[in-house]
Tab-separated table of C-alpha atoms and ligand atoms in Angstrom:
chain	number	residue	atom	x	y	z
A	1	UNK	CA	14.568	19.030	1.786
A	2	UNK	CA	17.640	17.651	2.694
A	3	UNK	CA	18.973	14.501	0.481
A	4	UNK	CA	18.640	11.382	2.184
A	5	UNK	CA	18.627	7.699	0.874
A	6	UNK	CA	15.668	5.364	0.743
A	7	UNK	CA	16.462	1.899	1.006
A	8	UNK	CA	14.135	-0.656	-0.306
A	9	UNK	CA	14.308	-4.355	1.046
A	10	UNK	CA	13.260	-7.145	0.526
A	11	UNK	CA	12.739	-8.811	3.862
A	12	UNK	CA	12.604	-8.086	7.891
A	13	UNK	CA	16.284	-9.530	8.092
A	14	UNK	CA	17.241	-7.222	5.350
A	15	UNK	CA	15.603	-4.338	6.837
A	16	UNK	CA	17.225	-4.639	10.605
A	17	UNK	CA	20.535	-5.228	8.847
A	18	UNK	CA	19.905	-1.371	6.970
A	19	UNK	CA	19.123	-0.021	10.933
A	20	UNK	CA	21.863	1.130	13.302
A	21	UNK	CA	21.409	0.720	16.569
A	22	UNK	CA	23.426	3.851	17.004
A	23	UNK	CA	22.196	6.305	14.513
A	24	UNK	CA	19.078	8.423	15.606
A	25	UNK	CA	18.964	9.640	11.799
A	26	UNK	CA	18.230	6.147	10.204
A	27	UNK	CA	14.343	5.176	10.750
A	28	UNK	CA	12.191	2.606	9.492
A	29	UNK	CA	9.056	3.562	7.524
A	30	UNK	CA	5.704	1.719	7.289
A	31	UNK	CA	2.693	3.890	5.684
A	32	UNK	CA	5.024	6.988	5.821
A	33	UNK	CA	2.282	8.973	7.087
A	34	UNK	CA	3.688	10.235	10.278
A	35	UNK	CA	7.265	10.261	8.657
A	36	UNK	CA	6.816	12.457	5.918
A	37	UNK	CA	4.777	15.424	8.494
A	38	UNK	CA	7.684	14.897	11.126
A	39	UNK	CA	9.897	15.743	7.839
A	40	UNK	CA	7.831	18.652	7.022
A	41	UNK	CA	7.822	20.494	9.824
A	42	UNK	CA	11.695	19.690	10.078
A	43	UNK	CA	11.521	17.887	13.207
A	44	UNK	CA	13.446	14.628	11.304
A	45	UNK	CA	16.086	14.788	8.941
A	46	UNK	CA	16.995	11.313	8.336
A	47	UNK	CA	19.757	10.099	6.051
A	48	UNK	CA	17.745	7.019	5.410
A	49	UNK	CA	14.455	5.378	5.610
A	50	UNK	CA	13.965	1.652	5.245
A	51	UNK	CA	10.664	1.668	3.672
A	52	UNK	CA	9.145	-1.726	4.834
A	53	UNK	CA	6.726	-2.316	2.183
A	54	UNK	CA	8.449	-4.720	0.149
A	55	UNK	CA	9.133	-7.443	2.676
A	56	UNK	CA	7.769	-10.795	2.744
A	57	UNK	CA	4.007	-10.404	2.508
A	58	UNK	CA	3.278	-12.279	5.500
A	59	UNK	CA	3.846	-9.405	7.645
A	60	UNK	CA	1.109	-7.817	6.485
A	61	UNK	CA	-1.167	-11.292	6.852
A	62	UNK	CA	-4.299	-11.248	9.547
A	63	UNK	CA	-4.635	-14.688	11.080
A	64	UNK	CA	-6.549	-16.264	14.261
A	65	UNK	CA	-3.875	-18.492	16.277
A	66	UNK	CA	-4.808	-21.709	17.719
A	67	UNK	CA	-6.330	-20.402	21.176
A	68	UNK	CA	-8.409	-17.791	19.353
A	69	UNK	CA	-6.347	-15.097	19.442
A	70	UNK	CA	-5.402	-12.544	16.516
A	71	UNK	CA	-2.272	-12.230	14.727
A	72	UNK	CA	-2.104	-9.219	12.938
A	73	UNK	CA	1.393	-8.710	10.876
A	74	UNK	CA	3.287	-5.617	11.976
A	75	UNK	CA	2.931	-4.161	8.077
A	76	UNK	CA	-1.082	-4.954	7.672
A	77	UNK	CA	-2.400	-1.574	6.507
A	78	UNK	CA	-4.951	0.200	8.720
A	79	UNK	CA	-7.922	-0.168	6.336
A	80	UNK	CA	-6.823	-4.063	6.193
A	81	UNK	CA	-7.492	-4.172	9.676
A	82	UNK	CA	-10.558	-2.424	9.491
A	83	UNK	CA	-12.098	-3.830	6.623
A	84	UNK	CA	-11.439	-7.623	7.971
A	85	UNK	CA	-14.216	-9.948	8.154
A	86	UNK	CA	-11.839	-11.920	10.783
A	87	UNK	CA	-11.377	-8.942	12.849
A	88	UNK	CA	-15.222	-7.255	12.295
A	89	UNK	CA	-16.710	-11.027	13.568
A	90	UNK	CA	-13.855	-11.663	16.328
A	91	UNK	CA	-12.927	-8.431	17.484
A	92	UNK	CA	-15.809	-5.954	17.241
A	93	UNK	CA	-13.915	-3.088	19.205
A	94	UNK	CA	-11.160	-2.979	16.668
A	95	UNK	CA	-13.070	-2.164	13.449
A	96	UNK	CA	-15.173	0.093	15.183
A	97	UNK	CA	-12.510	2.243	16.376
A	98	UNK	CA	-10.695	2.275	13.286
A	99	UNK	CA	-13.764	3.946	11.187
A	100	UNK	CA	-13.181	7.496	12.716
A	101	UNK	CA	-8.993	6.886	13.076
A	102	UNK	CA	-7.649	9.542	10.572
A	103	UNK	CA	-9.208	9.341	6.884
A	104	UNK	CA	-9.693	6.433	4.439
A	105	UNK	CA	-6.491	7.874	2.876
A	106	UNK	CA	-4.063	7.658	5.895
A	107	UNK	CA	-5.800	4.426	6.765
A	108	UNK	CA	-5.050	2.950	3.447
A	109	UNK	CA	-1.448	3.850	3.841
A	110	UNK	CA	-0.456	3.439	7.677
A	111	UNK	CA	0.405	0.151	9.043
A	112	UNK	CA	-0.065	-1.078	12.605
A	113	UNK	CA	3.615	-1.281	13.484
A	114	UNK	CA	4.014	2.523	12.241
A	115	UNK	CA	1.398	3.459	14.046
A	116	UNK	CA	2.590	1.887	17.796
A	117	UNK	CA	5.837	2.769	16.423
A	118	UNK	CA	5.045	6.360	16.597
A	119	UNK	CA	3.657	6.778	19.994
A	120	UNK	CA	1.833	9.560	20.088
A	121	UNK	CA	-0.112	9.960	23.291
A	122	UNK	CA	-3.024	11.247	21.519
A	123	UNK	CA	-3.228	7.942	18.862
A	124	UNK	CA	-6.349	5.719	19.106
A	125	UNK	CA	-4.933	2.171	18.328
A	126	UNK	CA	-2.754	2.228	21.717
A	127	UNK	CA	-5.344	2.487	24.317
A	128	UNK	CA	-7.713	0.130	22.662
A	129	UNK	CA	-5.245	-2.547	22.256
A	130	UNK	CA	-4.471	-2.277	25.711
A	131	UNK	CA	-7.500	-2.496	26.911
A	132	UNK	CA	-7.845	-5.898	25.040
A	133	UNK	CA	-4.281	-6.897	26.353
A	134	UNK	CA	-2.371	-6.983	23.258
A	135	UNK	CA	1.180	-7.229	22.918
A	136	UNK	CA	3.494	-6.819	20.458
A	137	UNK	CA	6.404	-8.901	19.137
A	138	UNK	CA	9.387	-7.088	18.376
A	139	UNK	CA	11.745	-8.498	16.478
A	140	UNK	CA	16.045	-7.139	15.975
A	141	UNK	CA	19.528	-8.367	15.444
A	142	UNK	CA	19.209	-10.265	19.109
A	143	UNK	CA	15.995	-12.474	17.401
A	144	UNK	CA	12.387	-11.712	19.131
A	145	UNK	CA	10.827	-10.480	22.406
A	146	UNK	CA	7.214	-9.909	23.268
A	147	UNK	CA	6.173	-6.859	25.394
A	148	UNK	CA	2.427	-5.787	26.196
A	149	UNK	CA	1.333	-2.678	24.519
A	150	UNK	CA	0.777	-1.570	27.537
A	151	UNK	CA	5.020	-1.684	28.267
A	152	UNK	CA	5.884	-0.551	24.888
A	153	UNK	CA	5.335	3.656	25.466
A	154	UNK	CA	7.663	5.307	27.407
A	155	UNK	CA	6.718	8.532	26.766
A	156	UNK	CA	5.968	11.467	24.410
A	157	UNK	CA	6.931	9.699	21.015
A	158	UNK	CA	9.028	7.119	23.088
A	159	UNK	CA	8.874	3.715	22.987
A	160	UNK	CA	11.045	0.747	24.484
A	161	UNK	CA	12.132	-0.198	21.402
A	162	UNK	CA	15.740	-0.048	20.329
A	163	UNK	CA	16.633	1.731	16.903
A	164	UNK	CA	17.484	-2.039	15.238
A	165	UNK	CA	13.710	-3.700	16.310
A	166	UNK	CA	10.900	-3.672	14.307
A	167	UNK	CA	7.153	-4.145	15.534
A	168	UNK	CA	6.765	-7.680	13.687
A	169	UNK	CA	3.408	-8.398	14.820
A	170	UNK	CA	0.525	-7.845	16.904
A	171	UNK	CA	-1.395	-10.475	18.668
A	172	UNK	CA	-5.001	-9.458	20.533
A	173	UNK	CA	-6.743	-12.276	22.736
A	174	UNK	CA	-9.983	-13.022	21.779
A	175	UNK	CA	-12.721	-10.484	22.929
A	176	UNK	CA	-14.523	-13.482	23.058
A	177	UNK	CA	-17.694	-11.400	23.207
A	178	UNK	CA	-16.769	-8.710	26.369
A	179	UNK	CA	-19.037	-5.535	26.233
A	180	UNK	CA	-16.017	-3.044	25.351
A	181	UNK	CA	-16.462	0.568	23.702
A	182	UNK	CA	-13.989	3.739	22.718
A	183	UNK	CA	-14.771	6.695	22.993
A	184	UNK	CA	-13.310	9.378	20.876
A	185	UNK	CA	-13.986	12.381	22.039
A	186	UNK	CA	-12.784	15.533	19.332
A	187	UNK	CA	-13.691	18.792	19.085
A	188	UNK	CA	-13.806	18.888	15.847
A	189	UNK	CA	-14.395	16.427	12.847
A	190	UNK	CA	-15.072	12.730	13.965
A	191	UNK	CA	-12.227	11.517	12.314
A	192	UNK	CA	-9.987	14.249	14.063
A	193	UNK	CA	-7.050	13.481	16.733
A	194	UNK	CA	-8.672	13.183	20.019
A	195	UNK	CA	-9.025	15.686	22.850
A	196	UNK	CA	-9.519	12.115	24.771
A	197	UNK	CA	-10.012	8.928	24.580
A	198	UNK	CA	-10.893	6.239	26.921
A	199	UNK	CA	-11.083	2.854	26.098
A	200	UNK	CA	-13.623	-0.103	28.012
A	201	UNK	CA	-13.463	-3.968	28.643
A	202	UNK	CA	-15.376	-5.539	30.171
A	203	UNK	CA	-15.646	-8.683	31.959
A	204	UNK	CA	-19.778	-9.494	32.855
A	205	UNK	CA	-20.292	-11.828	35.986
A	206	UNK	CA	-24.144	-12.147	35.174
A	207	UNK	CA	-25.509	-8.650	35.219
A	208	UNK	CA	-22.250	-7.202	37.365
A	209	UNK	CA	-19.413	-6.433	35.876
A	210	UNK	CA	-16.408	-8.839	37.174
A	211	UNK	CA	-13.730	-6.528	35.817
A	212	UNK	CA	-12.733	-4.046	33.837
A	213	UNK	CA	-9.815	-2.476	31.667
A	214	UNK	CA	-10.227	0.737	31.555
A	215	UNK	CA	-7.524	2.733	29.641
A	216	UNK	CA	-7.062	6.719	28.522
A	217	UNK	CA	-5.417	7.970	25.630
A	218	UNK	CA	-4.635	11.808	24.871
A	219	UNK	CA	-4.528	13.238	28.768
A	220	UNK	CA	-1.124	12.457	29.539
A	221	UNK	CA	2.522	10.908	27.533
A	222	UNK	CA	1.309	7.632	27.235
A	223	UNK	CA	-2.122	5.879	27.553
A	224	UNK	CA	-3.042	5.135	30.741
A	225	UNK	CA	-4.232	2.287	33.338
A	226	UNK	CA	-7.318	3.923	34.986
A	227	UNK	CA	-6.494	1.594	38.268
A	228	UNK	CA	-8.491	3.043	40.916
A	229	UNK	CA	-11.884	3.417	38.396
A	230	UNK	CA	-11.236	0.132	37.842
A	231	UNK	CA	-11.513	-1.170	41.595
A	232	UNK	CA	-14.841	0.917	41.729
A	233	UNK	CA	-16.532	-0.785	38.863
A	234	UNK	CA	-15.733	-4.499	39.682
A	235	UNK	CA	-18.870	-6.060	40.973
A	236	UNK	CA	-20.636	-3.505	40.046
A	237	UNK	CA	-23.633	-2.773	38.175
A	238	UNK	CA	-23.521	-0.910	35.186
A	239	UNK	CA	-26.872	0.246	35.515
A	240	UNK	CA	-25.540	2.167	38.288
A	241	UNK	CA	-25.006	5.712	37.430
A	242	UNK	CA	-23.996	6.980	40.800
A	243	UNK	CA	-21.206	4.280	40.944
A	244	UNK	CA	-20.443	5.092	37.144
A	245	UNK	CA	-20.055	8.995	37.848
A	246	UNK	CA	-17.354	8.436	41.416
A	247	UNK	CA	-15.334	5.897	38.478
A	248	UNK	CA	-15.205	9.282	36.228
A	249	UNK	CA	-14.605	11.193	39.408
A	250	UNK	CA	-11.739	8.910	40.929
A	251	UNK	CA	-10.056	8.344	36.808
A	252	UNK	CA	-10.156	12.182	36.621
A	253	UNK	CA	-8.969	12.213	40.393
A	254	UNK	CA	-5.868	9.251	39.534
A	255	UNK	CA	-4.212	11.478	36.233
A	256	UNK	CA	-1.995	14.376	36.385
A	257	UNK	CA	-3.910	15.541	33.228
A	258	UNK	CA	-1.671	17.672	30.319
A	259	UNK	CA	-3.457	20.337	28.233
A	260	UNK	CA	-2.816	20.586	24.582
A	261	UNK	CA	-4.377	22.098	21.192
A	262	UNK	CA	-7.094	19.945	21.459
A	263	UNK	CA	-8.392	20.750	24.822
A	264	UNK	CA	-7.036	22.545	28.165
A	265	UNK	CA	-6.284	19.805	31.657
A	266	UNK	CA	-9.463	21.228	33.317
A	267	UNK	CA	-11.789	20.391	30.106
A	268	UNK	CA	-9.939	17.012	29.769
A	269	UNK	CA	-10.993	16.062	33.471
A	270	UNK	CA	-14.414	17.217	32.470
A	271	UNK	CA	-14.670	15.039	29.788
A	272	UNK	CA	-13.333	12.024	31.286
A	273	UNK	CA	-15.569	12.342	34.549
A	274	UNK	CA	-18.303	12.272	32.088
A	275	UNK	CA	-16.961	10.042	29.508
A	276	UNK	CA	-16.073	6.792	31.583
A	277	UNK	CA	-19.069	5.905	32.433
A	278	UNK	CA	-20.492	6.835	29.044
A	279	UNK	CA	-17.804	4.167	27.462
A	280	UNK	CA	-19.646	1.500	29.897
A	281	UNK	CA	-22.610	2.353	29.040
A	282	UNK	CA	-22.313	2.181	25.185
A	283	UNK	CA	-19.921	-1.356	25.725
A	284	UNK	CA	-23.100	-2.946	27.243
A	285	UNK	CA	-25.101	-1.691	24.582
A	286	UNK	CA	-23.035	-2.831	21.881
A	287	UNK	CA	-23.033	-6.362	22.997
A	288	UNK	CA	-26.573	-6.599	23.479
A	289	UNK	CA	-26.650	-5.613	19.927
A	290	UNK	CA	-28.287	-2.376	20.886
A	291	UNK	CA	-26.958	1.001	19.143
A	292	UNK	CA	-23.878	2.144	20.924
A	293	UNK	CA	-25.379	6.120	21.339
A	294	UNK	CA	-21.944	7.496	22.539
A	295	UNK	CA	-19.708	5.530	20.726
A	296	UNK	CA	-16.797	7.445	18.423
A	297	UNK	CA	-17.244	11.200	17.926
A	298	UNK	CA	-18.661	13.076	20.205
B	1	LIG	C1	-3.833	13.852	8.644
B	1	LIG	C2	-3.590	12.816	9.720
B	1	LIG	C3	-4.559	12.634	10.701
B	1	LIG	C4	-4.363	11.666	11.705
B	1	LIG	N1	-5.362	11.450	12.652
B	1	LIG	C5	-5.201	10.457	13.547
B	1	LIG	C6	-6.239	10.129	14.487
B	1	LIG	O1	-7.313	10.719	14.526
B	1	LIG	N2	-6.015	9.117	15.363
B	1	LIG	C7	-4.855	8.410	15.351
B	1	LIG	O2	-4.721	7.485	16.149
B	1	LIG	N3	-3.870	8.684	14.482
B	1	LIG	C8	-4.024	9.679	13.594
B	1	LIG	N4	-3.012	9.954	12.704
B	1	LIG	C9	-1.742	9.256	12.838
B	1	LIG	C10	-1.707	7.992	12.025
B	1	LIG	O3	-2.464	7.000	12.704
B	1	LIG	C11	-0.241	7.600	11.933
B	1	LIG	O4	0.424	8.573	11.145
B	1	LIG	C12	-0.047	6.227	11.323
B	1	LIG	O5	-0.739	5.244	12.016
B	1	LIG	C13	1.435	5.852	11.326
B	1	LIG	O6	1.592	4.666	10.591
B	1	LIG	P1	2.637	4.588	9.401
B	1	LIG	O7	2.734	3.178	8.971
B	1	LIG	O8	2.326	5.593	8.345
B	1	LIG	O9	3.947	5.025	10.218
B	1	LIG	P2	5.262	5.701	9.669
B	1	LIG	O10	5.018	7.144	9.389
B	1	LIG	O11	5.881	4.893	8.606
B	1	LIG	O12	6.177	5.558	10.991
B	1	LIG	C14	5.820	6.159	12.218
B	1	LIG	C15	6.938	5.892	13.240
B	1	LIG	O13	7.024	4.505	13.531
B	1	LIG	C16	8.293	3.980	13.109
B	1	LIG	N5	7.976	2.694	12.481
B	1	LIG	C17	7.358	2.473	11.292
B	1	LIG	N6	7.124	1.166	11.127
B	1	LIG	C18	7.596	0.540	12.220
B	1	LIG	C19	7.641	-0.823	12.649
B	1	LIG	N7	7.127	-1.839	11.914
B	1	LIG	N8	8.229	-1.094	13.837
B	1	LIG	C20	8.724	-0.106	14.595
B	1	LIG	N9	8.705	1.203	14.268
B	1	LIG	C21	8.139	1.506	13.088
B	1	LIG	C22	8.888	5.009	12.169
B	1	LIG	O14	10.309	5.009	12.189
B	1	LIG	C23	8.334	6.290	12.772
B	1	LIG	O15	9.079	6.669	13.902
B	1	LIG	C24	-3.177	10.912	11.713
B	1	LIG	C25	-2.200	11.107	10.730
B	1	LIG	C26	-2.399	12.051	9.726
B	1	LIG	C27	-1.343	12.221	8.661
C-alpha cells in the first residue's frame, strides 16, 4: 500500500480546512467501509484521509425538528439509524430498509454521509430517501447549501458535491404514516447489493392513491424518478392489478436499463415490470399493519 497520511480532527471546520478543493487524492472518510475496498482494489490512492469520527458528536445526533421532520447528523452510524426508536416510530420505511443494507458489521461502521457520499447506483439508502424527499445539507469553506437527494448524484460514483463539502446532515419529512415499501431485489443473500431496487410512497386519497414517488435504484447511474408510472398510479386503486402491471410496463418502458454482475438489462426490466406493483402492494400492507409479503429480499 502506498503511504498516505491520516488526519484526525477534531471538528467539521477542522476537517474542510484538511480538504482541497483541488486535490482529487485527499478524501474524507466516515465508516471507511467503501474507502478501504476502493483502496484495495487500487482504484484510490489517496495521500490523505480526514477520518471524520472525532468531530463534535452532534453530527452523529438523530433529532425530530419542529415541523416533524428528521434530522439525522451526516456521521450517525448506519445501525444508529436503524436501531432508533425515533426513526422505527416516525419513519417506518427507513429501519426497514436498513435491516438487509450490507451486514451488522458494515452497518455498525458506515455513516449516512459516507454512504450518499459514495454514490453508488446500486446503494439502498439513495432511492429510499428520495422517495421520502430528503435532502441533504452540505456544508464547505463557502458555509451551507441544501440540495434534495434527489440532485445530489450525478452519476456513476458522482455527486454534486465539491472536494471541500461535507454531507453535514440529513433531514427526511415526516412519513407521517404514507403506505411506502422497498424492495430489494438480490440474487443472492438478502443482505447482498441489489440487482434492483425500487422504492414506494404513497399518498392515499381514501382508498385511491393521490400520488406517488416512485424511485429505482441499481438499473441505471443514479436512482431514478419513475415519472410516467407515477402519472398511471395517481387516482388509482391499488387493488388494481391491471393498472399496477402497465405502471411496471411504462417504468420498465421510461429507463434505458444498464446490465451489471448482478443481473443483465433484459432481467432488470423483468424484474421491475413485476416489482413496482409488488412495492405498492406490500406499502399498503405495511400500513394497515398487515405483513409486508414482498418486502426486502426477494
Ligand atoms: C461488504 C459490503 C457490502 C455492502 N452491501 C451494500 C448493500 O447491500 N447495499 C448498500 O446500499 N450498500 C452496501 N454497501 C456499501 C455501504 O453501504 C457503504 O460502503 C457505506 O454506506 C459507506 O459509508 P462509510 O461511512 O463507510 O463511507 P466511507 O467509506 O467513509 O466513504 C465513502 C465515500 O464518501 C465520501 N464521504 C465520506 N463521508 C462523507 C461525508 N460526510 N460527506 C461527503 N462525502 C463523504 C468518501 O470520501 C468516499 O468517497 C456494502 C459495503 C460493503 C463493504
Amino acid at each position: 500500500m502506498i503511504p498516505f497520511e491520516l488526519a484526525r480532527p477534531r471538528s467539521l471546520e477542522e476537517a474542510i480546512a484538511l480538504l482541497d478543493p483541488e486535490d482529487p487524492d485527499i478524501r474524507p472518510m466516515g465508516g471507511g467501509t467503501a474507502v478501504m475496498l476502493m483502496m484495495k482494489a487500487g482504484v484510490l490512492r489517496p495521500t490523505r484521509l480526514v477520518s471524520l469520527c472525532d468531530v463534535e458528536p452532534q453530527y452523529a445526533q438523530i433529532r425530530v425538528g419542529a415541523s416533524g421532520e428528521l434530522h439525522i447528523g451526516g456521521l450517525t452510524r448506519l445501525a444508529t439509524l436503524e436501531h432508533s426508536p425515533l426513526v422505527k416510530k416516525g419513519w417506518p420505511l427507513l429501519s426497514r430498509t436498513l435491516r438487509t443494507l450490507s451486514n451488522v458489521r458494515v452497518r455498525n461502521v458506515a455513516t449516512i454521509g459516507g454512504n450518499l457520499g459514495h454514490a453508488d447506483p446500486h446503494m439502498d439508502m439513495p432511492p429510499v430517501l428520495t422517495s421520502l424527499g430528503a435532502s441533504v445539507t452540505i456544508t464547505g469553506p463557502r458555509g451551507e447549501r441544501t440540495v434534495p437527494v434527489e440532485e445530489l448524484c450525478t452519476g456513476y460514483y458522482e455527486t454534486v458535491l465539491d472536494r471541500d463539502e461535507l454531507i453535514s446532515e440529513v433531514i427526511v419529512p415526516p412519513q407521517a404514516g404514507r403506505p411506502a415499501a422497498y424492495m430489494k431485489v438480490t440474487t443472492r443473500a438478502a443482505h447482498d447489493w441489489p440487482a434492483l431496487g425500487v422504492a414506494v410512497v404513497l399518498d392515499m386519497k381514501g382508498p385511491q392513491i393521490g400520488s406517488a414517488s416512485v424511485i429505482v435504484g441499481a438499473a441505471t447511474d443514479r436512482p431514478t424518478r419513475l415519472t410516467q408510472a407515477e402519472a398511471l398510479l395517481r387516482g388509482a386503486s391499488p387493488d388494481d392489478t391491471a393498472l399496477l402491471r402497465d405502471a411496471g410496463e411504462a417504468g420498465a418502458a421510461q429507463l434505458d436499463i444498464v446490465g451489471d454482475p448482478h443481473g443483465s438489462a433484459s432481467y432488470k426490466k423483468q424484474l421491475l415490470k413485476v416489482y413496482l406493483g409488488r412495492a405498492v402492494r406490500t406499502a399498503i400492507a405495511a400500513a394497515d399493519g398487515r405483513a409486508a409479503p414482498f418486502e426486502g429480499h426477494a
